[in-house]
Coordinates of C-alpha atoms and ligand atoms in Angstrom, one line a residue:
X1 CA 22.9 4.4 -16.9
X2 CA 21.2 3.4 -20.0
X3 CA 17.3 2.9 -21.2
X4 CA 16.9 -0.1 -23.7
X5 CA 15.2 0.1 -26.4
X6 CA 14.1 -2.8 -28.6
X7 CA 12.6 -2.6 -32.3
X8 CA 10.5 -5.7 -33.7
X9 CA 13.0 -8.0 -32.5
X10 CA 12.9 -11.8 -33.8
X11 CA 14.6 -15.0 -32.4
X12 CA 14.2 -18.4 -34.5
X13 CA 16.1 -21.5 -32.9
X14 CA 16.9 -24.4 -35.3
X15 CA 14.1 -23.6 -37.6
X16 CA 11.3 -22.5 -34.7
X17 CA 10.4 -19.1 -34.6
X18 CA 10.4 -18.3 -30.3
X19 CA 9.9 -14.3 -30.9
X20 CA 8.4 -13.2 -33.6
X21 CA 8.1 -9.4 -33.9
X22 CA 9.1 -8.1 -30.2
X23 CA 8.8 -4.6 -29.2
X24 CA 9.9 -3.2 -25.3
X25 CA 11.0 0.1 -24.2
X26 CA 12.7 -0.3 -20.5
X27 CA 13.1 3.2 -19.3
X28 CA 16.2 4.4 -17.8
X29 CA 16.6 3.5 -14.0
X30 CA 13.5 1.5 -14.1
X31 CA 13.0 -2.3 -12.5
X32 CA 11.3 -4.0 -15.0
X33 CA 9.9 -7.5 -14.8
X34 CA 9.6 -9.8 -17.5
X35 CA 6.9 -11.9 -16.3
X36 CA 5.2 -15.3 -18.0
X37 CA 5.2 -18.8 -17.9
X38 CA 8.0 -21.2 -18.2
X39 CA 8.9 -21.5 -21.7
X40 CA 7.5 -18.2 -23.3
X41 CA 10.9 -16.8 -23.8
X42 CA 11.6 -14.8 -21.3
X43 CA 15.4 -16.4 -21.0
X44 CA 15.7 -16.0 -25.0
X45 CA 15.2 -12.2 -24.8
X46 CA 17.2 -11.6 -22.2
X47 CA 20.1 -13.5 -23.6
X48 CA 19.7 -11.5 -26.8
X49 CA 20.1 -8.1 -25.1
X50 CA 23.2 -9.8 -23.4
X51 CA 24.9 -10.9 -26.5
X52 CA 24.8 -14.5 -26.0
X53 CA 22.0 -15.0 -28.4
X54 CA 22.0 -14.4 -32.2
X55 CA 19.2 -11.9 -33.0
X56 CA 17.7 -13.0 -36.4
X57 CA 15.8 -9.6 -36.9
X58 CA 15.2 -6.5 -34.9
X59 CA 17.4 -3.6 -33.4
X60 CA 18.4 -3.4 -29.1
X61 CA 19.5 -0.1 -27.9
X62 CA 20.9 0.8 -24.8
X63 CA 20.8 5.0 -24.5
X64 CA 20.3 5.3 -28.1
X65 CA 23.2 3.2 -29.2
X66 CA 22.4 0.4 -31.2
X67 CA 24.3 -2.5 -29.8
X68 CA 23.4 -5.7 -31.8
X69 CA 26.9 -6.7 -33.1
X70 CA 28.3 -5.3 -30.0
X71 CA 30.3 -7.9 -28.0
X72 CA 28.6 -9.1 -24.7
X73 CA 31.7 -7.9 -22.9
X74 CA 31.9 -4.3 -24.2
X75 CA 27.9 -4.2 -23.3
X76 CA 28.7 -3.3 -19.8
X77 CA 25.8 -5.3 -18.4
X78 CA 25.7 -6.9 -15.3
X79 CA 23.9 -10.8 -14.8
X80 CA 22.6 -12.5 -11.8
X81 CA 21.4 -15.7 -12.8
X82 CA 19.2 -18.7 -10.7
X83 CA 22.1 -20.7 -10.0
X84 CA 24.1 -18.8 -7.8
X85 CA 27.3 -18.6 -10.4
X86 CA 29.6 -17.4 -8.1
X87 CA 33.2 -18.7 -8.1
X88 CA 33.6 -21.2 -5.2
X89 CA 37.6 -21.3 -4.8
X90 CA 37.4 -17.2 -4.1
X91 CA 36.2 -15.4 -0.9
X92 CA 33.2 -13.5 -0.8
X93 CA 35.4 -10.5 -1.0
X94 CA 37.5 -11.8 -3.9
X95 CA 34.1 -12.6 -5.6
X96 CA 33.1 -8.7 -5.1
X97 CA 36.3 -8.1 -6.1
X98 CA 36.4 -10.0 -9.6
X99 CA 35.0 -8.0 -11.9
X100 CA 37.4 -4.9 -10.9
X101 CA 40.2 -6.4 -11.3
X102 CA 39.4 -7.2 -14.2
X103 CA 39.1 -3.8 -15.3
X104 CA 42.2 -3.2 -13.7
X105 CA 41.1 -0.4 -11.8
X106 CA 43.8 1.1 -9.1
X107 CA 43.8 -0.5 -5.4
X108 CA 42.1 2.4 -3.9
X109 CA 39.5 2.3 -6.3
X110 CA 39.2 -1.9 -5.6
X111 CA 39.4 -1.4 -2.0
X112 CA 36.6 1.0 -1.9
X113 CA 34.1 0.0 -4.3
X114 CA 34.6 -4.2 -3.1
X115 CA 33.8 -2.4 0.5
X116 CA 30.8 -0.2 -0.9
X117 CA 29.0 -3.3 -2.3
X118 CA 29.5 -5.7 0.4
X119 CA 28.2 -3.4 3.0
X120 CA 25.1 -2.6 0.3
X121 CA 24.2 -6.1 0.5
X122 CA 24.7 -7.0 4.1
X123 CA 27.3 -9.6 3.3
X124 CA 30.7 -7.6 4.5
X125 CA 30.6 -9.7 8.1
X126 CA 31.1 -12.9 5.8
X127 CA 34.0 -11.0 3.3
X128 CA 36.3 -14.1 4.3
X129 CA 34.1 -17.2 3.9
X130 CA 34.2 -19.2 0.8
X131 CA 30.5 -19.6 -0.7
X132 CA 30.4 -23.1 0.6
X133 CA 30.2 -21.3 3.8
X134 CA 26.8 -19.0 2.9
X135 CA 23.7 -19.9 2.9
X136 CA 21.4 -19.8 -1.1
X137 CA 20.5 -16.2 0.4
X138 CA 23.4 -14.9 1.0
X139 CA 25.4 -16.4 -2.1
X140 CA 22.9 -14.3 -4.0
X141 CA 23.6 -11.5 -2.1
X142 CA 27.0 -12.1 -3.3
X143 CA 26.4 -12.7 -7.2
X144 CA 24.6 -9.1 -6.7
X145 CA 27.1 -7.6 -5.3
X146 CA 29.8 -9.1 -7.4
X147 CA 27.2 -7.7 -11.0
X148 CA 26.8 -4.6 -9.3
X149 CA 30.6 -3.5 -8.3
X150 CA 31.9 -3.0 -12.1
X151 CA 29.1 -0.2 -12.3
X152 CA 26.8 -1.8 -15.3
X153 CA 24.8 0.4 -17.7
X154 CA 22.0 -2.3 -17.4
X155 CA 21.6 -5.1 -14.9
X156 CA 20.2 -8.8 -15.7
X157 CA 18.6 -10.6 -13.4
X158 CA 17.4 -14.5 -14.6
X159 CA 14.8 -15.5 -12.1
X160 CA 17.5 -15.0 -9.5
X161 CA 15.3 -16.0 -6.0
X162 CA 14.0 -19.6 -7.5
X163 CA 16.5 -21.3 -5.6
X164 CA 15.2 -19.6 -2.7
X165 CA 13.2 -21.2 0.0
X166 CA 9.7 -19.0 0.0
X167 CA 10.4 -16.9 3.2
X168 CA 13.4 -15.9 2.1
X169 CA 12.3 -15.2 -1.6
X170 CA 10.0 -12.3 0.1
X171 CA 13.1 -11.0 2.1
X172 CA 15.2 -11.3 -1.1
X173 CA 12.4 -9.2 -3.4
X174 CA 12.6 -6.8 -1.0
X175 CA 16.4 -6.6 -0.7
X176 CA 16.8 -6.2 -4.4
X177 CA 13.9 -3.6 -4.6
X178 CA 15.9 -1.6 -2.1
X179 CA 19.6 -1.9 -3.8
X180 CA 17.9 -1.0 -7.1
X181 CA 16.6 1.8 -6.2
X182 CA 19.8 3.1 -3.8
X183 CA 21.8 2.5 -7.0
X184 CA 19.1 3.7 -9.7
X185 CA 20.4 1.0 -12.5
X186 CA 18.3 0.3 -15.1
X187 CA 17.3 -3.8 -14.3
X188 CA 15.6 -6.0 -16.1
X189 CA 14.0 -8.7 -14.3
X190 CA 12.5 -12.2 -15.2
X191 CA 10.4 -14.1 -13.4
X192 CA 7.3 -17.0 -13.5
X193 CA 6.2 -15.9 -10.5
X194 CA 3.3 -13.0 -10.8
X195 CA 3.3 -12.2 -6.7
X196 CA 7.1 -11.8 -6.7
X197 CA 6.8 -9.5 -10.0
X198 CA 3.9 -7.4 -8.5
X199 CA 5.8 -6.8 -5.4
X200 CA 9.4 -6.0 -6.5
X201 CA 8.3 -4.2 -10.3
X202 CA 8.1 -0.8 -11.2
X203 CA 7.1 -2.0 -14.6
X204 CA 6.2 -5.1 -15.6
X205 CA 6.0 -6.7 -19.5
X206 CA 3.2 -10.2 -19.4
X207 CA 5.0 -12.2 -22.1
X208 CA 3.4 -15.4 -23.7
X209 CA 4.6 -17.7 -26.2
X210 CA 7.3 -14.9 -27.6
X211 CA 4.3 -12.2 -27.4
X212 CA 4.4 -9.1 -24.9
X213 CA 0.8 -9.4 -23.7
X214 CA 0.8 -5.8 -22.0
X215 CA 2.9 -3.7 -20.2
X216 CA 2.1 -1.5 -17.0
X217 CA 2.2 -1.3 -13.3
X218 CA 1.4 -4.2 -11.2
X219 CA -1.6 -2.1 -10.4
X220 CA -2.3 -1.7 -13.9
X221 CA -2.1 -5.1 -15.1
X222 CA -4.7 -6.2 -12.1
X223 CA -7.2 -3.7 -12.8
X224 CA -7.0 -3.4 -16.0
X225 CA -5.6 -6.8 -17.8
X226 CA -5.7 -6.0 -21.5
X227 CA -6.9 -9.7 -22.4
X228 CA -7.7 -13.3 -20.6
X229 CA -4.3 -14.4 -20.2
X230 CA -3.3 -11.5 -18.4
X231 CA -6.6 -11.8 -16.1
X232 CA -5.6 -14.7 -14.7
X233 CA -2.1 -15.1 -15.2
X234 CA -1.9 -11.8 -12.2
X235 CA -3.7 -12.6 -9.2
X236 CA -6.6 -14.8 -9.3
X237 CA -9.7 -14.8 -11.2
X238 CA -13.4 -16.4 -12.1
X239 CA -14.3 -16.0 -15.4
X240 CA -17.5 -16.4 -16.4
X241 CA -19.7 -15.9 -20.0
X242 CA -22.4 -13.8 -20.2
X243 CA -23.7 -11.5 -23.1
X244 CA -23.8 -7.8 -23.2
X245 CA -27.5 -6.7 -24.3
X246 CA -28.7 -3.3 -24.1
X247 CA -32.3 -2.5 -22.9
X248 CA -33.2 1.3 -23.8
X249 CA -29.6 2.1 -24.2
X250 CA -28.5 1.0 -21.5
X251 CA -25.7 -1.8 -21.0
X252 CA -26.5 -5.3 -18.6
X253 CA -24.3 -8.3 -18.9
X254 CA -27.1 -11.1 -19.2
X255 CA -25.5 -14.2 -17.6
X256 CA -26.7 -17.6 -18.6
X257 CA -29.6 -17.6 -15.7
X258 CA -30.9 -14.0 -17.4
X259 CA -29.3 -12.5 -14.0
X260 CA -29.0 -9.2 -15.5
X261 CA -26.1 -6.9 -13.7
X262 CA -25.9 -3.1 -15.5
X263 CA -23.2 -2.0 -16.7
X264 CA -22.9 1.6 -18.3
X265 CA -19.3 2.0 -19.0
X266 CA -20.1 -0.3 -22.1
X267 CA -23.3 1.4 -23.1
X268 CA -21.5 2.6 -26.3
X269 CA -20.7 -0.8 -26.8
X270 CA -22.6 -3.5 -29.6
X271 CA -24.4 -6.6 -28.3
X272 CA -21.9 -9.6 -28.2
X273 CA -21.1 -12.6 -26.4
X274 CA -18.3 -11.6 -23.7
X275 CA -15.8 -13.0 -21.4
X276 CA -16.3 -11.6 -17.8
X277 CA -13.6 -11.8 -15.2
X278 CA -14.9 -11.4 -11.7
X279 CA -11.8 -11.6 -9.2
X280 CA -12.3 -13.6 -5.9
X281 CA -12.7 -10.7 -4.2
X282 CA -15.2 -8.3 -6.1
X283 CA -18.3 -11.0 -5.2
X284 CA -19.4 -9.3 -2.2
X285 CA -21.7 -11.0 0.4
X286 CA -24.4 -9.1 1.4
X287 CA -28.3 -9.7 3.2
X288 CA -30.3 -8.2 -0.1
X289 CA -27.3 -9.3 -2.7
X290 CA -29.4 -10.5 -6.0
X291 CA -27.0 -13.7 -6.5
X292 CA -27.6 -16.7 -4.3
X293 CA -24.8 -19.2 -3.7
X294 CA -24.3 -21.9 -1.9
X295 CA -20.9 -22.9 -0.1
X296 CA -18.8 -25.7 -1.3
X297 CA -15.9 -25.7 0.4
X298 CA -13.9 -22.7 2.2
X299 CA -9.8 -22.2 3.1
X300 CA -9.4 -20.0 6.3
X301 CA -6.1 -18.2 5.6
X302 CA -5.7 -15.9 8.6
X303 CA -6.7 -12.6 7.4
X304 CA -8.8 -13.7 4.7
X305 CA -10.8 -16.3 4.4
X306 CA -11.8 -18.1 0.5
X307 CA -14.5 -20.1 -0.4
X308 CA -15.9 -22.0 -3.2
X309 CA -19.2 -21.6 -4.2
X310 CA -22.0 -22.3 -6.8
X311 CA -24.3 -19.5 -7.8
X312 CA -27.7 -20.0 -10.9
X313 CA -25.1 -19.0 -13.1
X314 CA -21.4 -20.6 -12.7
X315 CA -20.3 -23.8 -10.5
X316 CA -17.2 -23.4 -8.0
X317 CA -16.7 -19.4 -8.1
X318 CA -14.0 -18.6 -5.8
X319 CA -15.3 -15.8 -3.2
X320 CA -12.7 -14.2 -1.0
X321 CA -13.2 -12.1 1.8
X322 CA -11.8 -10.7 5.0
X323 CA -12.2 -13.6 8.2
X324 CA -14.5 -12.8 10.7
X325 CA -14.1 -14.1 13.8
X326 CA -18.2 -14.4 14.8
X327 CA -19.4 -15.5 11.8
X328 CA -18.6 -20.0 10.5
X329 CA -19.8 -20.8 7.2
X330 CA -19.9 -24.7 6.6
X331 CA -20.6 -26.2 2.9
X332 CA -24.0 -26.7 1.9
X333 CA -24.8 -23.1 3.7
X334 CA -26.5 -20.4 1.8
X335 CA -25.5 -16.7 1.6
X336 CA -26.2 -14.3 -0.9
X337 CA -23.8 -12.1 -3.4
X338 CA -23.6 -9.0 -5.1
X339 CA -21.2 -8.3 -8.0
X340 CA -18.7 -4.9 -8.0
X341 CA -19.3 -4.2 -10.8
X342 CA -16.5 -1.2 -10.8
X343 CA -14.1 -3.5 -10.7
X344 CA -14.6 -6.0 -13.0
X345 CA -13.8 -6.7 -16.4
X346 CA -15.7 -7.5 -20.2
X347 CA -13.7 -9.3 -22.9
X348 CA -14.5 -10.3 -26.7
X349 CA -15.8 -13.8 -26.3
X350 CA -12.0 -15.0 -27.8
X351 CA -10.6 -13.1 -24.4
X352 CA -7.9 -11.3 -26.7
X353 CA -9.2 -8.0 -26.3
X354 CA -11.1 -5.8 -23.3
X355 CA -13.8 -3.7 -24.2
X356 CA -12.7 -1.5 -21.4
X357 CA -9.3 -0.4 -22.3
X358 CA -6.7 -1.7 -21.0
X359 CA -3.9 -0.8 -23.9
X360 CA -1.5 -3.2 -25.3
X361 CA 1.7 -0.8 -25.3
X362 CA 3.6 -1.3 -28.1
X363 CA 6.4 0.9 -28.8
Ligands
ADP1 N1 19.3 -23.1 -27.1 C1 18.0 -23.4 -27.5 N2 17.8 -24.2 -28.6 C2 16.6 -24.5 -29.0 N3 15.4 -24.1 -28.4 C3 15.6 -23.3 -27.3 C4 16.9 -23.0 -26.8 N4 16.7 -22.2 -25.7 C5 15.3 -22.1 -25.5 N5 14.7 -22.8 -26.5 C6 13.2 -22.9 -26.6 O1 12.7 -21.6 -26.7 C7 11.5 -21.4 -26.0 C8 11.7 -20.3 -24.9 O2 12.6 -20.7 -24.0 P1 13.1 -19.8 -22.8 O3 13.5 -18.5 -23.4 O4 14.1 -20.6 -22.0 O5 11.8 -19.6 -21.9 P2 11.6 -19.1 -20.4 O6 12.9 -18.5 -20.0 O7 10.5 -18.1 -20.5 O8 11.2 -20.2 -19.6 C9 11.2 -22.7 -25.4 O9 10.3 -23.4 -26.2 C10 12.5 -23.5 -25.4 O10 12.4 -24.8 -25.5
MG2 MG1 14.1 -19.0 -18.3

């Protein structure tokens, strides 16, 4: 078992600085997602700590140890990548299997540990089948197993589920969240998709072009998102301008129809222009609500239902609340709205900073 540590790390590829001045601290025995969008360098990174990248500046530690002229294979890491990478002449069981022989390990020891992993994954009914006999699920199940069986300091996991049809993504997040934390190895896990990294993370780092945008819980990140990008890259959000103004001391965010909606927590706070980001479900319908809006369009989705709507102040806000079963909204129907204003959130008018908190972790 092994935390990673890494120190202003820097990646340039023919000439093009990817990561610039990266800084992470995975702790040990944590799942940790490495979450952004496609390009942003999330594969780069996690190559690096593997040894199959050059690192052009920086320091990675795993328990202290600096490791970056260490060999990949002397790293002890374990890798699950999205395609499936399993050896298609072997068994399942001689794919489990792999890995220990290599390390020459005795027969007992093969035996037992080969059995451990291939009940851990649910895949020991299939030890006989060559993967051309599994289904995407249970190949997976297989590379897992296979990563898992040489006992890795750190496990790798490379968007592992995109192959995946969607159902069985969710079954897969959840199969992985309960192997990790039966076998308590630190993982690091990269994905582009924000639901999948909410539900399976302990931690999760927001990464955009190269940068860590924040790092924190899923809960964290979607109360608290530390800047724009992180607003609405996690979950869903509306956000609006407005202006903070105080009148006798006291904070309002003045949007552009003067609505005027207090707001104490930034009472300490200068007059500016803002960024406000209102998620779908903090506009709350009610008889008296100061906000009128008119429907657009709404998507019944079972337990919730989501609307569009126009309000004085912003075309097209998305409004989401739980179904009800009496009452039928139809487009061009008028309801009114309050704001929660505990729950939402004030940026700088650039969106790279929140005037509520919400702390960029660097280590
Ligand atoms: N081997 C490479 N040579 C040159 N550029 C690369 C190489 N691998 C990745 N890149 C570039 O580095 C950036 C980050 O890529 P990558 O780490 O694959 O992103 P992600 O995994 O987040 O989708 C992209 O702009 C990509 O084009
Ligand atoms: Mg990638």
């Amino acid at each position: 078992m092994s935390d990673i540590k890494i120190d202003h790390a820097k990646k340039i590829y023919n000439g093009q600085t990817v990561i610039e001045d990266l800084n992470l601290h995975v702790a040990d025995g944590a799942l940790f997602t490495l979450l952004g969008p496609s390009g942003c360098g999330k594969t780069t990174l996690l190559r690096m700590i593997a040894g199959f990248n050059s690192i052009e500046a920086g320091d990675f530690y795993f328990a202290g140890k600096r490791i970056n002229e260490m060999e990949p294979s002397k790293r002890n890491i374990g890798m699950v990548f999205q395609n499936y990478a399993i050896f298609p002449h072997l068994t399942v069981r001689d794919n489990v299997a792999f890995g220990l022989k290599q390390k020459k390990v005795s027969k007992t020891e093969l035996e037992q540990e080969t059995n451990k992993y291939l009940k851990l994954m649910q895949i020991d009914s299939y030890r006989d089948r060559k993967p051309d006999q599994l289904s995407g699920g249970q190949q997976q199940r297989v590379a897992l197993a296979r990563a898992l069986a040489v006992h890795p300091d750190v496990l790798l996991m490379d968007e592992p589920l995109s192959n995946l049809d969607a159902k069985l993504r969710v079954d897969m997040r959840q199969a992985i969240r309960e192997i990790q934390h039966e076998v308590g190895i630190t993982t690091i896990y990269v994905t582009h998709d924000q639901e999948e990294a909410m539900a399976i993370s302990d931690q999760i780092a927001v990464m955009n072009h190269g940068k860590i945008q924040q790092v924190g819980r899923p809960k964290e990140l979607y109360h608290r998102p530390s800047n724009v990008f992180v607003a609405t890259f996690i979950g869903r959000t509306n956000i609006l301008s407005a202006e903070l103004v105080h009148k006798g001391g006291k904070a309002y965010l003045k949007f552009s129809d003067s609505y005027l909606l207090a707001f104490p927590d930034l009472d300490h706070e200068i007059d500016q222009k803002v960024c406000v980001s209102i998620r779908p479900e903090e506009f709350v319908r009610s008889p008296d609500g100061p906000i009128e809006a008119e429907i657009i369009d709404s998507l019944y989705l079972g337990l919730n239902t989501e609307y569009y709507m126009d309000i004085p102040f912003a075309k097209k806000v998305q409004v989401c609340e739980e179904s009800s079963f009496k009452e039928d909204f139809k487009p061009g129907d008028h309801v009114r709205l309050s704001i929660n204003a505990d729950k939402i959130n004030v940026f700088t008018l650039d969106g790279t900073r929140n005037l509520l908190g919400g702390e960029v972790h660097e280590v």
